[in-house]
């Protein structure tokens, strides 16, 4: 297909559905002379999920237009980004990522003859790269390094020096991989601008940058996740299901000159089957409430499962891949985990506070009313034996519309000392995730079908105390435990490296990736 495309046609396919391109003219000039050379980097940390189809669909576009694509398996970056992955596991995860990415691209019929993989440590530990890193450190200000990594490096209370190195290393990768452009999400924009500014200081050329929009994530088991994905009737602006259809299903359906097709299957009494060959018509009908969210989710689930079927079959038929998965992502508490990931990384020393100090329960908001412009007062059923709900004051009014709280299932800490907030006694705390810059707040979502009063557990820690003892605020137990609470790159609520779980699965947030929990 690429052999019969004009430079303009290649550019159109390369840039379709992107949110922003820096260096458009340079890309066009290169395409008039030869095929583009581009890289996309991914850190082999968390287990990939269906959200990976978002960058994969663009990589499919790149390969279909003749781009020479390098996928950087950034093992050093993975460790530097707040030690997301222990070094002992990175090697297995690097192999896992390479096999999975190849399988995904092959399953959607994309030619991979122009695809290659490079492991970061194969060149990032060389004398030349190290010297360039030192040269960069002698040029870059602390302010610029911190600003560049603000959107992608985990922001913590006591930041590590490694977070300041991360943007510079990503910039140097463009030179050492000998590419014309780098591809990433729009959350990487500050790093891309950083690279454009500082690479010329070392005598290297400025590269072009292509950015995908940020798509609300969909992780974990497809059907279960889609059932709880935010998909409000008529809402087309903040809709993870629609976004996935737009940025993955329709582009993949149009590869190799095919006509994309998305089918809504529903009973005749609700309108019968509807077939869409372009995304805009689908979006228009959903906006006009001609398509019910449940029907959209069911149809999307069918399509995603068809995408995943070849991958599942390959894993099911190859025992070596199952072994690789177990090595890359050992179960918490397994012999491999205990050997590879020291207890010190996951658990505090003896005598310090752990999540078992905090009974954290699935709860349900019964009633809400605004207290003022910033706060809500909610009546929350936390499953107390008395049957009495609790009053909770929360500062969520600037972040979550009132109507989205009514009847919502949440996660609450129930043994904190009641506090008078704005003249009202607040008797529990609703746990919420916050983006690194604090501008986005989302309540934690327990799994579908969780029971009110069911306790959140963390494997390896046993059950939380149930003596109804109120914590002494002077001991700052919650503050110490909260230092380990976070949302990982898959949107799963974690205590350090261990997920929040109920009997129905893991606790998540709707769209946030990598944030703190308070």
Short mmCIF file of C-alpha atoms in Angstrom, two decimals:
data_model
loop_
_atom_site.label_atom_id
_atom_site.label_comp_id
_atom_site.label_asym_id
_atom_site.label_seq_id
_atom_site.Cartn_x
_atom_site.Cartn_y
_atom_site.Cartn_z
CA UNK A 1 0.00 0.00 0.00
CA UNK A 2 2.80 2.44 0.94
CA UNK A 3 4.48 1.90 -2.44
CA UNK A 4 1.60 3.53 -4.34
CA UNK A 5 1.02 6.42 -1.93
CA UNK A 6 2.10 9.99 -2.62
CA UNK A 7 4.03 11.91 0.08
CA UNK A 8 0.84 13.86 0.79
CA UNK A 9 -1.20 10.66 1.20
CA UNK A 10 1.43 9.22 3.52
CA UNK A 11 1.41 12.40 5.58
CA UNK A 12 -2.39 12.30 5.85
CA UNK A 13 -2.33 8.71 7.14
CA UNK A 14 0.60 9.38 9.46
CA UNK A 15 -1.13 12.36 11.08
CA UNK A 16 -4.80 11.31 11.10
CA UNK A 17 -6.52 11.49 14.48
CA UNK A 18 -3.46 13.08 16.10
CA UNK A 19 -4.06 15.98 18.46
CA UNK A 20 -0.93 17.88 17.51
CA UNK A 21 2.11 17.70 15.25
CA UNK A 22 5.29 19.71 15.82
CA UNK A 23 7.41 19.93 12.66
CA UNK A 24 4.83 19.28 9.93
CA UNK A 25 6.90 20.89 7.18
CA UNK A 26 10.00 18.89 8.06
CA UNK A 27 8.01 15.63 7.93
CA UNK A 28 6.60 16.50 4.50
CA UNK A 29 10.04 17.38 3.17
CA UNK A 30 11.44 14.03 4.35
CA UNK A 31 8.52 12.12 2.81
CA UNK A 32 9.28 13.71 -0.56
CA UNK A 33 12.76 12.15 -0.43
CA UNK A 34 12.36 8.92 1.59
CA UNK A 35 10.31 7.15 4.21
CA UNK A 36 10.10 8.68 7.69
CA UNK A 37 12.02 7.17 10.63
CA UNK A 38 10.11 7.37 13.91
CA UNK A 39 10.24 5.94 17.39
CA UNK A 40 7.76 5.28 20.16
CA UNK A 41 8.96 4.47 23.65
CA UNK A 42 7.22 2.39 26.26
CA UNK A 43 8.47 1.54 29.74
CA UNK A 44 7.97 -2.16 30.57
CA UNK A 45 6.26 -1.69 33.91
CA UNK A 46 2.57 -2.50 34.39
CA UNK A 47 0.87 -5.28 32.47
CA UNK A 48 -0.41 -3.92 29.12
CA UNK A 49 -4.19 -3.71 28.74
CA UNK A 50 -6.63 -2.89 25.95
CA UNK A 51 -5.70 0.78 26.22
CA UNK A 52 -2.51 -0.22 24.37
CA UNK A 53 -4.59 -0.52 21.23
CA UNK A 54 -4.68 3.31 21.14
CA UNK A 55 -0.96 3.76 20.32
CA UNK A 56 -0.98 0.47 18.40
CA UNK A 57 -3.62 1.80 16.01
CA UNK A 58 -1.36 4.75 15.20
CA UNK A 59 1.70 2.52 14.83
CA UNK A 60 -0.41 0.53 12.38
CA UNK A 61 -0.97 3.76 10.42
CA UNK A 62 2.76 4.49 10.48
CA UNK A 63 3.73 1.03 9.22
CA UNK A 64 1.01 1.11 6.55
CA UNK A 65 2.45 4.38 5.23
CA UNK A 66 5.98 2.97 5.01
CA UNK A 67 7.42 4.55 8.18
CA UNK A 68 10.45 2.81 9.68
CA UNK A 69 9.20 2.34 13.24
CA UNK A 70 11.47 1.71 16.22
CA UNK A 71 9.83 0.70 19.47
CA UNK A 72 12.04 1.55 22.42
CA UNK A 73 11.56 -0.81 25.34
CA UNK A 74 12.71 1.69 27.92
CA UNK A 75 13.96 -0.50 30.74
CA UNK A 76 16.17 2.18 32.29
CA UNK A 77 13.33 4.70 32.13
CA UNK A 78 11.05 2.19 33.86
CA UNK A 79 13.37 2.01 36.82
CA UNK A 80 14.04 5.74 36.97
CA UNK A 81 10.35 6.69 37.00
CA UNK A 82 10.04 6.25 40.77
CA UNK A 83 11.18 2.62 40.49
CA UNK A 84 7.91 1.45 38.96
CA UNK A 85 9.51 -1.88 38.11
CA UNK A 86 12.23 -3.65 40.12
CA UNK A 87 15.31 -4.19 37.98
CA UNK A 88 15.06 -7.94 38.54
CA UNK A 89 11.70 -8.07 36.75
CA UNK A 90 12.41 -5.59 33.97
CA UNK A 91 14.20 -8.13 31.76
CA UNK A 92 11.20 -10.50 31.75
CA UNK A 93 8.77 -7.63 31.21
CA UNK A 94 10.83 -6.31 28.29
CA UNK A 95 10.54 -9.68 26.54
CA UNK A 96 6.82 -9.82 27.37
CA UNK A 97 6.19 -6.39 25.85
CA UNK A 98 8.03 -7.24 22.62
CA UNK A 99 6.11 -10.48 22.08
CA UNK A 100 2.77 -8.86 22.91
CA UNK A 101 3.26 -5.83 20.65
CA UNK A 102 4.29 -8.02 17.71
CA UNK A 103 1.27 -10.24 18.31
CA UNK A 104 -1.11 -7.28 18.44
CA UNK A 105 0.20 -5.81 15.17
CA UNK A 106 0.17 -9.17 13.40
CA UNK A 107 -3.37 -9.85 14.63
CA UNK A 108 -4.67 -6.71 12.91
CA UNK A 109 -2.89 -7.51 9.65
CA UNK A 110 -0.17 -4.85 9.72
CA UNK A 111 3.13 -5.49 7.89
CA UNK A 112 5.97 -5.49 10.42
CA UNK A 113 8.96 -5.72 8.07
CA UNK A 114 9.81 -2.09 8.94
CA UNK A 115 9.34 -2.59 12.67
CA UNK A 116 12.24 -3.09 15.05
CA UNK A 117 12.66 -3.21 18.82
CA UNK A 118 15.50 -1.67 20.79
CA UNK A 119 16.06 -2.21 24.52
CA UNK A 120 17.18 1.04 26.13
CA UNK A 121 20.00 -0.42 28.22
CA UNK A 122 21.77 -1.64 25.07
CA UNK A 123 22.94 1.92 24.37
CA UNK A 124 21.94 4.03 27.39
CA UNK A 125 24.78 2.56 29.47
CA UNK A 126 27.50 3.29 26.91
CA UNK A 127 30.32 5.78 27.51
CA UNK A 128 29.07 8.08 24.72
CA UNK A 129 25.50 8.23 25.98
CA UNK A 130 26.63 8.80 29.55
CA UNK A 131 28.88 11.68 28.49
CA UNK A 132 26.04 13.27 26.52
CA UNK A 133 23.85 12.94 29.59
CA UNK A 134 26.47 14.78 31.65
CA UNK A 135 26.74 17.44 28.95
CA UNK A 136 22.98 17.87 29.05
CA UNK A 137 23.01 18.11 32.85
CA UNK A 138 25.55 20.94 32.54
CA UNK A 139 23.15 22.83 30.25
CA UNK A 140 19.63 22.16 31.55
CA UNK A 141 18.20 24.12 34.46
CA UNK A 142 16.49 22.35 37.36
CA UNK A 143 13.35 24.35 36.58
CA UNK A 144 13.21 23.17 32.95
CA UNK A 145 13.87 19.54 33.84
CA UNK A 146 11.15 19.49 36.50
CA UNK A 147 8.67 21.29 34.23
CA UNK A 148 9.34 18.90 31.33
CA UNK A 149 8.59 15.82 33.41
CA UNK A 150 5.62 17.21 35.31
CA UNK A 151 2.98 15.34 33.26
CA UNK A 152 4.64 11.94 32.97
CA UNK A 153 7.00 11.46 35.92
CA UNK A 154 5.26 10.43 39.14
CA UNK A 155 5.05 13.49 41.37
CA UNK A 156 5.66 12.66 45.02
CA UNK A 157 6.16 14.66 48.19
CA UNK A 158 9.94 14.08 48.26
CA UNK A 159 10.88 13.80 44.56
CA UNK A 160 13.88 11.76 43.52
CA UNK A 161 16.73 13.05 41.39
CA UNK A 162 15.90 10.38 38.81
CA UNK A 163 12.74 12.30 37.89
CA UNK A 164 14.89 15.23 36.75
CA UNK A 165 17.03 12.98 34.55
CA UNK A 166 14.09 11.32 32.81
CA UNK A 167 13.25 14.13 30.28
CA UNK A 168 16.89 14.51 29.23
CA UNK A 169 17.29 10.80 28.60
CA UNK A 170 14.15 10.76 26.48
CA UNK A 171 15.50 13.66 24.45
CA UNK A 172 18.85 11.90 23.90
CA UNK A 173 17.02 8.78 22.71
CA UNK A 174 15.98 10.68 19.57
CA UNK A 175 19.64 11.15 18.60
CA UNK A 176 20.86 7.69 19.57
CA UNK A 177 18.00 5.93 17.77
CA UNK A 178 18.74 8.05 14.65
CA UNK A 179 15.11 8.95 13.97
CA UNK A 180 13.36 11.91 12.36
CA UNK A 181 10.44 12.03 14.78
CA UNK A 182 9.11 10.78 18.08
CA UNK A 183 5.52 9.67 18.73
CA UNK A 184 3.73 9.82 22.07
CA UNK A 185 0.67 11.05 23.92
CA UNK A 186 -0.08 14.74 24.27
CA UNK A 187 0.92 14.36 27.94
CA UNK A 188 4.51 14.12 26.59
CA UNK A 189 4.34 17.55 25.00
CA UNK A 190 6.54 19.27 27.59
CA UNK A 191 9.24 16.64 27.12
CA UNK A 192 9.01 17.05 23.34
CA UNK A 193 9.40 20.83 23.61
CA UNK A 194 12.30 20.25 26.02
CA UNK A 195 14.00 18.02 23.43
CA UNK A 196 13.50 20.58 20.67
CA UNK A 197 15.14 23.23 22.86
CA UNK A 198 18.08 21.31 24.29
CA UNK A 199 19.26 18.82 21.63
CA UNK A 200 20.61 21.67 19.44
CA UNK A 201 22.65 22.80 22.48
CA UNK A 202 24.60 19.54 22.10
CA UNK A 203 24.98 20.00 18.35
CA UNK A 204 22.17 17.58 17.44
CA UNK A 205 19.27 18.38 15.15
CA UNK A 206 15.76 19.11 16.33
CA UNK A 207 13.24 16.32 15.65
CA UNK A 208 9.54 16.41 14.78
CA UNK A 209 6.94 15.23 17.30
CA UNK A 210 3.56 13.58 16.81
CA UNK A 211 1.03 13.48 19.65
CA UNK A 212 -1.99 11.30 20.25
CA UNK A 213 -4.91 12.74 22.24
CA UNK A 214 -5.37 11.43 25.76
CA UNK A 215 -8.09 8.81 25.59
CA UNK A 216 -9.94 7.78 28.80
CA UNK A 217 -8.49 4.39 29.65
CA UNK A 218 -10.16 1.00 29.55
CA UNK A 219 -8.24 -1.66 31.41
CA UNK A 220 -8.82 -5.10 32.91
CA UNK A 221 -11.46 -7.59 31.83
CA UNK A 222 -13.27 -6.12 28.83
CA UNK A 223 -16.93 -6.75 29.62
CA UNK A 224 -16.65 -5.93 33.33
CA UNK A 225 -14.66 -2.78 32.67
CA UNK A 226 -16.97 -1.55 29.95
CA UNK A 227 -20.00 -2.03 32.19
CA UNK A 228 -18.59 0.48 34.66
CA UNK A 229 -16.88 2.78 32.14
CA UNK A 230 -18.30 6.29 32.20
CA UNK A 231 -20.72 6.50 29.28
CA UNK A 232 -23.46 8.95 30.15
CA UNK A 233 -26.36 9.05 27.73
CA UNK A 234 -25.83 11.80 25.15
CA UNK A 235 -22.39 12.75 26.54
CA UNK A 236 -19.81 12.82 23.72
CA UNK A 237 -17.14 14.95 25.39
CA UNK A 238 -16.00 12.69 28.25
CA UNK A 239 -16.75 9.20 27.07
CA UNK A 240 -14.08 6.51 27.16
CA UNK A 241 -16.15 4.04 25.12
CA UNK A 242 -16.77 6.49 22.28
CA UNK A 243 -13.12 7.57 22.36
CA UNK A 244 -11.93 3.98 21.99
CA UNK A 245 -14.28 3.46 19.05
CA UNK A 246 -13.03 6.67 17.41
CA UNK A 247 -9.29 6.23 17.95
CA UNK A 248 -9.00 2.45 17.67
CA UNK A 249 -11.91 0.58 16.12
CA UNK A 250 -12.63 2.86 13.16
CA UNK A 251 -8.95 3.44 12.21
CA UNK A 252 -8.17 -0.28 12.39
CA UNK A 253 -11.28 -1.04 10.36
CA UNK A 254 -10.08 1.22 7.55
CA UNK A 255 -6.60 -0.31 7.17
CA UNK A 256 -5.60 -1.58 3.72
CA UNK A 257 -8.36 0.41 2.04
CA UNK A 258 -11.20 -1.37 3.83
CA UNK A 259 -14.47 0.31 4.75
CA UNK A 260 -14.80 0.42 8.55
CA UNK A 261 -18.00 -0.93 10.06
CA UNK A 262 -19.37 -0.66 13.58
CA UNK A 263 -22.55 -2.58 14.30
CA UNK A 264 -25.03 -1.81 17.08
CA UNK A 265 -26.94 -4.99 17.88
CA UNK A 266 -30.19 -4.51 19.82
CA UNK A 267 -33.74 -5.90 19.86
CA UNK A 268 -36.14 -4.67 17.18
CA UNK A 269 -38.34 -2.99 19.80
CA UNK A 270 -35.38 -0.71 20.62
CA UNK A 271 -34.54 0.10 17.01
CA UNK A 272 -32.94 -3.11 15.75
CA UNK A 273 -29.51 -3.45 14.22
CA UNK A 274 -27.73 -0.27 13.09
CA UNK A 275 -24.56 -0.23 10.95
CA UNK A 276 -22.16 2.72 10.93
CA UNK A 277 -19.37 3.14 8.37
CA UNK A 278 -18.11 6.46 9.70
CA UNK A 279 -17.51 7.60 13.26
CA UNK A 280 -19.23 10.97 13.03
CA UNK A 281 -22.62 9.41 12.27
CA UNK A 282 -22.26 7.18 15.31
CA UNK A 283 -21.31 10.11 17.52
CA UNK A 284 -24.20 12.20 16.22
CA UNK A 285 -26.72 9.46 16.97
CA UNK A 286 -25.31 8.91 20.46
CA UNK A 287 -25.45 12.65 21.13
CA UNK A 288 -29.07 12.69 19.99
CA UNK A 289 -29.79 9.73 22.32
CA UNK A 290 -30.68 7.41 19.46
CA UNK A 291 -28.19 4.89 20.89
CA UNK A 292 -28.42 3.73 24.49
CA UNK A 293 -25.14 3.56 26.47
CA UNK A 294 -25.74 -0.12 27.21
CA UNK A 295 -26.06 -0.97 23.52
CA UNK A 296 -22.92 1.03 22.72
CA UNK A 297 -20.94 -0.75 25.44
CA UNK A 298 -22.14 -4.21 24.38
CA UNK A 299 -21.22 -3.59 20.75
CA UNK A 300 -17.84 -2.15 21.68
CA UNK A 301 -17.19 -5.14 23.93
CA UNK A 302 -17.90 -7.52 21.03
CA UNK A 303 -15.45 -5.66 18.77
CA UNK A 304 -12.72 -5.52 21.40
CA UNK A 305 -13.07 -9.22 22.15
CA UNK A 306 -12.63 -9.93 18.42
CA UNK A 307 -9.41 -7.91 18.53
CA UNK A 308 -8.22 -9.82 21.56
CA UNK A 309 -9.18 -13.32 20.39
CA UNK A 310 -6.05 -13.97 18.25
CA UNK A 311 -3.85 -12.76 21.11
CA UNK A 312 -5.64 -14.96 23.66
CA UNK A 313 -5.39 -17.98 21.35
CA UNK A 314 -1.66 -17.49 20.84
CA UNK A 315 -1.10 -17.33 24.59
CA UNK A 316 -3.34 -20.34 25.19
CA UNK A 317 -1.48 -22.46 22.62
CA UNK A 318 2.05 -21.58 23.69
CA UNK A 319 3.07 -22.69 27.20
CA UNK A 320 6.30 -20.67 26.92
CA UNK A 321 4.26 -17.48 26.76
CA UNK A 322 2.39 -18.48 29.90
CA UNK A 323 5.73 -19.04 31.62
CA UNK A 324 6.97 -15.66 30.42
CA UNK A 325 3.82 -14.01 31.79
CA UNK A 326 4.34 -15.64 35.19
CA UNK A 327 7.94 -14.48 35.31
CA UNK A 328 7.11 -10.94 34.22
CA UNK A 329 4.07 -10.54 36.47
CA UNK A 330 4.26 -13.03 39.35
CA UNK A 331 1.27 -13.26 41.64
CA UNK A 332 1.59 -11.26 44.89
CA UNK A 333 2.82 -13.57 47.62
CA UNK A 334 4.27 -16.14 45.21
CA UNK A 335 7.80 -17.49 45.65
CA UNK A 336 8.90 -15.52 42.61
CA UNK A 337 7.49 -12.29 44.02
CA UNK A 338 9.13 -12.82 47.37
CA UNK A 339 12.44 -13.53 45.70
CA UNK A 340 12.30 -10.81 43.08
CA UNK A 341 10.52 -8.03 44.95
CA UNK A 342 11.81 -7.59 48.47
CA UNK A 343 9.30 -7.15 51.26
CA UNK A 344 10.97 -3.87 51.97
CA UNK A 345 9.64 -2.49 48.69
CA UNK A 346 6.07 -3.48 49.43
CA UNK A 347 5.78 -3.50 53.21
CA UNK A 348 6.89 -1.10 55.91
CA UNK A 349 9.38 -2.25 58.56
CA UNK A 350 8.10 -4.03 61.64
CA UNK A 351 6.35 -1.65 63.99
CA UNK A 352 5.33 0.87 61.33
CA UNK A 353 1.81 1.48 60.08
CA UNK A 354 0.20 -0.64 57.34
CA UNK A 355 -3.20 -0.51 55.62
CA UNK A 356 -4.55 -2.98 58.18
CA UNK A 357 -4.76 0.01 60.52
CA UNK A 358 -7.49 1.44 58.29
CA UNK A 359 -10.82 -0.33 57.82
CA UNK A 360 -11.57 0.80 54.25
CA UNK A 361 -15.03 -0.24 53.09
CA UNK A 362 -17.24 -0.22 50.04
CA UNK A 363 -19.91 2.41 50.71
CA UNK A 364 -22.84 4.04 48.96
CA UNK A 365 -23.79 7.70 48.89
CA UNK A 366 -27.49 8.01 49.73
CA UNK A 367 -28.04 11.77 49.68
CA UNK A 368 -26.07 14.89 48.83
CA UNK A 369 -26.50 18.60 49.09
CA UNK A 370 -24.06 21.45 48.57
CA UNK A 371 -22.65 23.10 51.68
CA UNK A 372 -21.00 25.92 49.75
CA UNK A 373 -19.22 26.51 46.42
CA UNK A 374 -16.48 23.99 47.29
CA UNK A 375 -18.07 21.37 49.53
CA UNK A 376 -20.80 18.73 49.65
CA UNK A 377 -22.49 17.20 52.67
CA UNK A 378 -23.34 13.55 51.99
CA UNK A 379 -25.22 10.83 53.83
CA UNK A 380 -23.19 7.66 53.31
CA UNK A 381 -24.10 4.05 54.04
CA UNK A 382 -20.82 2.40 55.10
CA UNK A 383 -22.40 -0.88 56.19
CA UNK A 384 -22.28 -0.21 59.94
CA UNK A 385 -23.90 -2.90 62.09
CA UNK A 386 -26.18 -0.24 63.54
CA UNK A 387 -27.61 0.39 60.10
CA UNK A 388 -27.17 4.12 60.57
CA UNK A 389 -25.58 6.10 57.74
CA UNK A 390 -22.77 8.56 58.36
CA UNK A 391 -22.49 12.24 57.53
CA UNK A 392 -19.47 13.11 55.39
CA UNK A 393 -18.24 16.56 54.37
CA UNK A 394 -16.08 16.51 51.23
CA UNK A 395 -14.42 19.21 49.15
CA UNK A 396 -15.56 17.78 45.84
CA UNK A 397 -17.90 20.49 44.55
CA UNK A 398 -15.31 21.96 42.18
CA UNK A 399 -14.48 18.56 40.70
CA UNK A 400 -17.54 16.30 40.54
CA UNK A 401 -21.09 17.36 39.60
CA UNK A 402 -23.66 16.75 42.33
CA UNK A 403 -25.79 14.46 40.15
CA UNK A 404 -22.86 12.08 39.64
CA UNK A 405 -22.66 11.40 43.36
CA UNK A 406 -26.25 10.37 44.01
CA UNK A 407 -26.43 6.63 44.67
CA UNK A 408 -22.77 6.20 43.78
CA UNK A 409 -20.65 3.42 45.26
CA UNK A 410 -17.46 4.75 46.84
CA UNK A 411 -14.57 3.72 49.09
CA UNK A 412 -14.50 5.17 52.62
CA UNK A 413 -12.14 5.17 55.60
CA UNK A 414 -14.30 4.64 58.67
CA UNK A 415 -12.09 4.79 61.78
CA UNK A 416 -10.74 8.33 61.61
CA UNK A 417 -11.62 10.69 64.44
CA UNK A 418 -14.76 12.69 63.48
CA UNK A 419 -13.84 16.23 62.53
CA UNK A 420 -15.92 19.39 62.46
CA UNK A 421 -15.73 20.79 58.97
CA UNK A 422 -17.56 24.05 58.30
CA UNK A 423 -19.65 23.51 61.42
CA UNK A 424 -20.69 19.93 60.58
CA UNK A 425 -19.25 16.74 62.08
CA UNK A 426 -17.76 14.61 59.29
CA UNK A 427 -17.73 10.93 60.33
CA UNK A 428 -15.76 9.25 57.54
CA UNK A 429 -13.45 10.06 54.64
CA UNK A 430 -14.18 9.30 50.99
CA UNK A 431 -11.01 8.22 49.18
CA UNK A 432 -10.28 10.04 45.94
CA UNK A 433 -7.43 10.11 43.44
CA UNK A 434 -5.70 13.30 42.42
CA UNK A 435 -3.65 14.13 39.34
CA UNK A 436 -0.03 15.22 39.99
CA UNK A 437 -0.92 18.90 39.56
CA UNK A 438 -4.07 18.59 41.71
CA UNK A 439 -6.41 19.86 39.00
CA UNK A 440 -8.29 16.58 38.49
CA UNK A 441 -9.99 14.69 41.32
CA UNK A 442 -11.84 11.36 40.93
CA UNK A 443 -13.46 9.16 43.57
CA UNK A 444 -12.29 5.57 43.77
CA UNK A 445 -14.70 3.10 42.14
CA UNK A 446 -15.22 -0.31 43.77
CA UNK A 447 -15.86 -3.18 41.34
CA UNK A 448 -19.33 -3.75 39.96
CA UNK A 449 -21.56 -5.83 42.28
CA UNK A 450 -19.44 -5.12 45.39
CA UNK A 451 -21.48 -5.22 48.59
CA UNK A 452 -21.93 -2.21 50.87
CA UNK A 453 -19.73 -2.69 53.92
CA UNK A 454 -17.40 -5.13 52.17
CA UNK A 455 -13.85 -4.57 53.29
CA UNK A 456 -11.05 -3.57 50.93
CA UNK A 457 -8.09 -5.97 51.24
CA UNK A 458 -4.45 -5.93 50.19
CA UNK A 459 -2.88 -9.32 49.53
CA UNK A 460 -0.14 -10.14 51.99
CA UNK A 461 -1.44 -7.86 54.73
CA UNK A 462 -4.37 -9.80 56.13
CA UNK A 463 -7.57 -8.09 57.24
CA UNK A 464 -7.94 -4.60 58.65
CA UNK A 465 -8.65 -4.18 62.34
CA UNK A 466 -12.33 -4.41 63.20
CA UNK A 467 -12.37 -3.23 66.80
CA UNK A 468 -13.99 0.10 65.89
CA UNK A 469 -11.15 1.88 67.65
CA UNK A 470 -10.82 5.47 66.51
CA UNK A 471 -7.29 6.33 65.41
CA UNK A 472 -5.37 8.83 67.50
CA UNK A 473 -4.78 11.77 65.14
CA UNK A 474 -1.54 12.66 66.96
CA UNK A 475 0.00 9.39 65.79
CA UNK A 476 -0.64 10.37 62.14
CA UNK A 477 -1.43 6.77 61.19
CA UNK A 478 -3.46 7.74 58.13
CA UNK A 479 -0.79 10.17 56.90
CA UNK A 480 1.88 7.47 57.10
CA UNK A 481 -0.21 4.86 55.30
CA UNK A 482 -1.33 7.41 52.72
CA UNK A 483 2.27 7.89 51.58
CA UNK A 484 1.95 4.48 49.92
CA UNK A 485 -1.49 5.05 48.36
CA UNK A 486 -1.48 5.75 44.64
CA UNK A 487 -3.12 5.10 41.28
CA UNK A 488 -0.93 3.19 38.85
CA UNK A 489 -0.54 3.57 35.09
CA UNK A 490 -3.58 1.33 34.52
CA UNK A 491 -5.88 3.39 36.75
CA UNK A 492 -5.87 0.79 39.55
CA UNK A 493 -5.84 1.93 43.18
CA UNK A 494 -2.72 0.62 44.94
CA UNK A 495 -0.99 0.49 48.30
CA UNK A 496 2.59 0.64 47.04
CA UNK A 497 2.62 -2.29 44.56
CA UNK A 498 -0.48 -4.08 45.88
CA UNK A 499 -3.96 -3.36 44.45
CA UNK A 500 -7.05 -2.46 46.47
CA UNK A 501 -9.36 -5.47 46.08
CA UNK A 502 -12.81 -6.73 46.99
CA UNK A 503 -14.26 -10.16 46.31
CA UNK A 504 -15.39 -8.81 42.92
CA UNK A 505 -12.04 -7.49 41.69
CA UNK A 506 -9.79 -4.45 41.91
CA UNK A 507 -10.70 -0.86 42.77
CA UNK A 508 -10.12 1.66 39.97
CA UNK A 509 -10.69 5.24 38.88
CA UNK A 510 -12.43 6.25 35.67
CA UNK A 511 -9.76 8.16 33.74
CA UNK A 512 -6.78 9.12 35.90
CA UNK A 513 -3.46 7.42 35.28
CA UNK A 514 -0.74 7.73 37.91
CA UNK A 515 -1.85 9.92 40.77
CA UNK A 516 -2.01 10.06 44.53
CA UNK A 517 -4.87 8.89 46.76
CA UNK A 518 -6.14 10.86 49.74
#
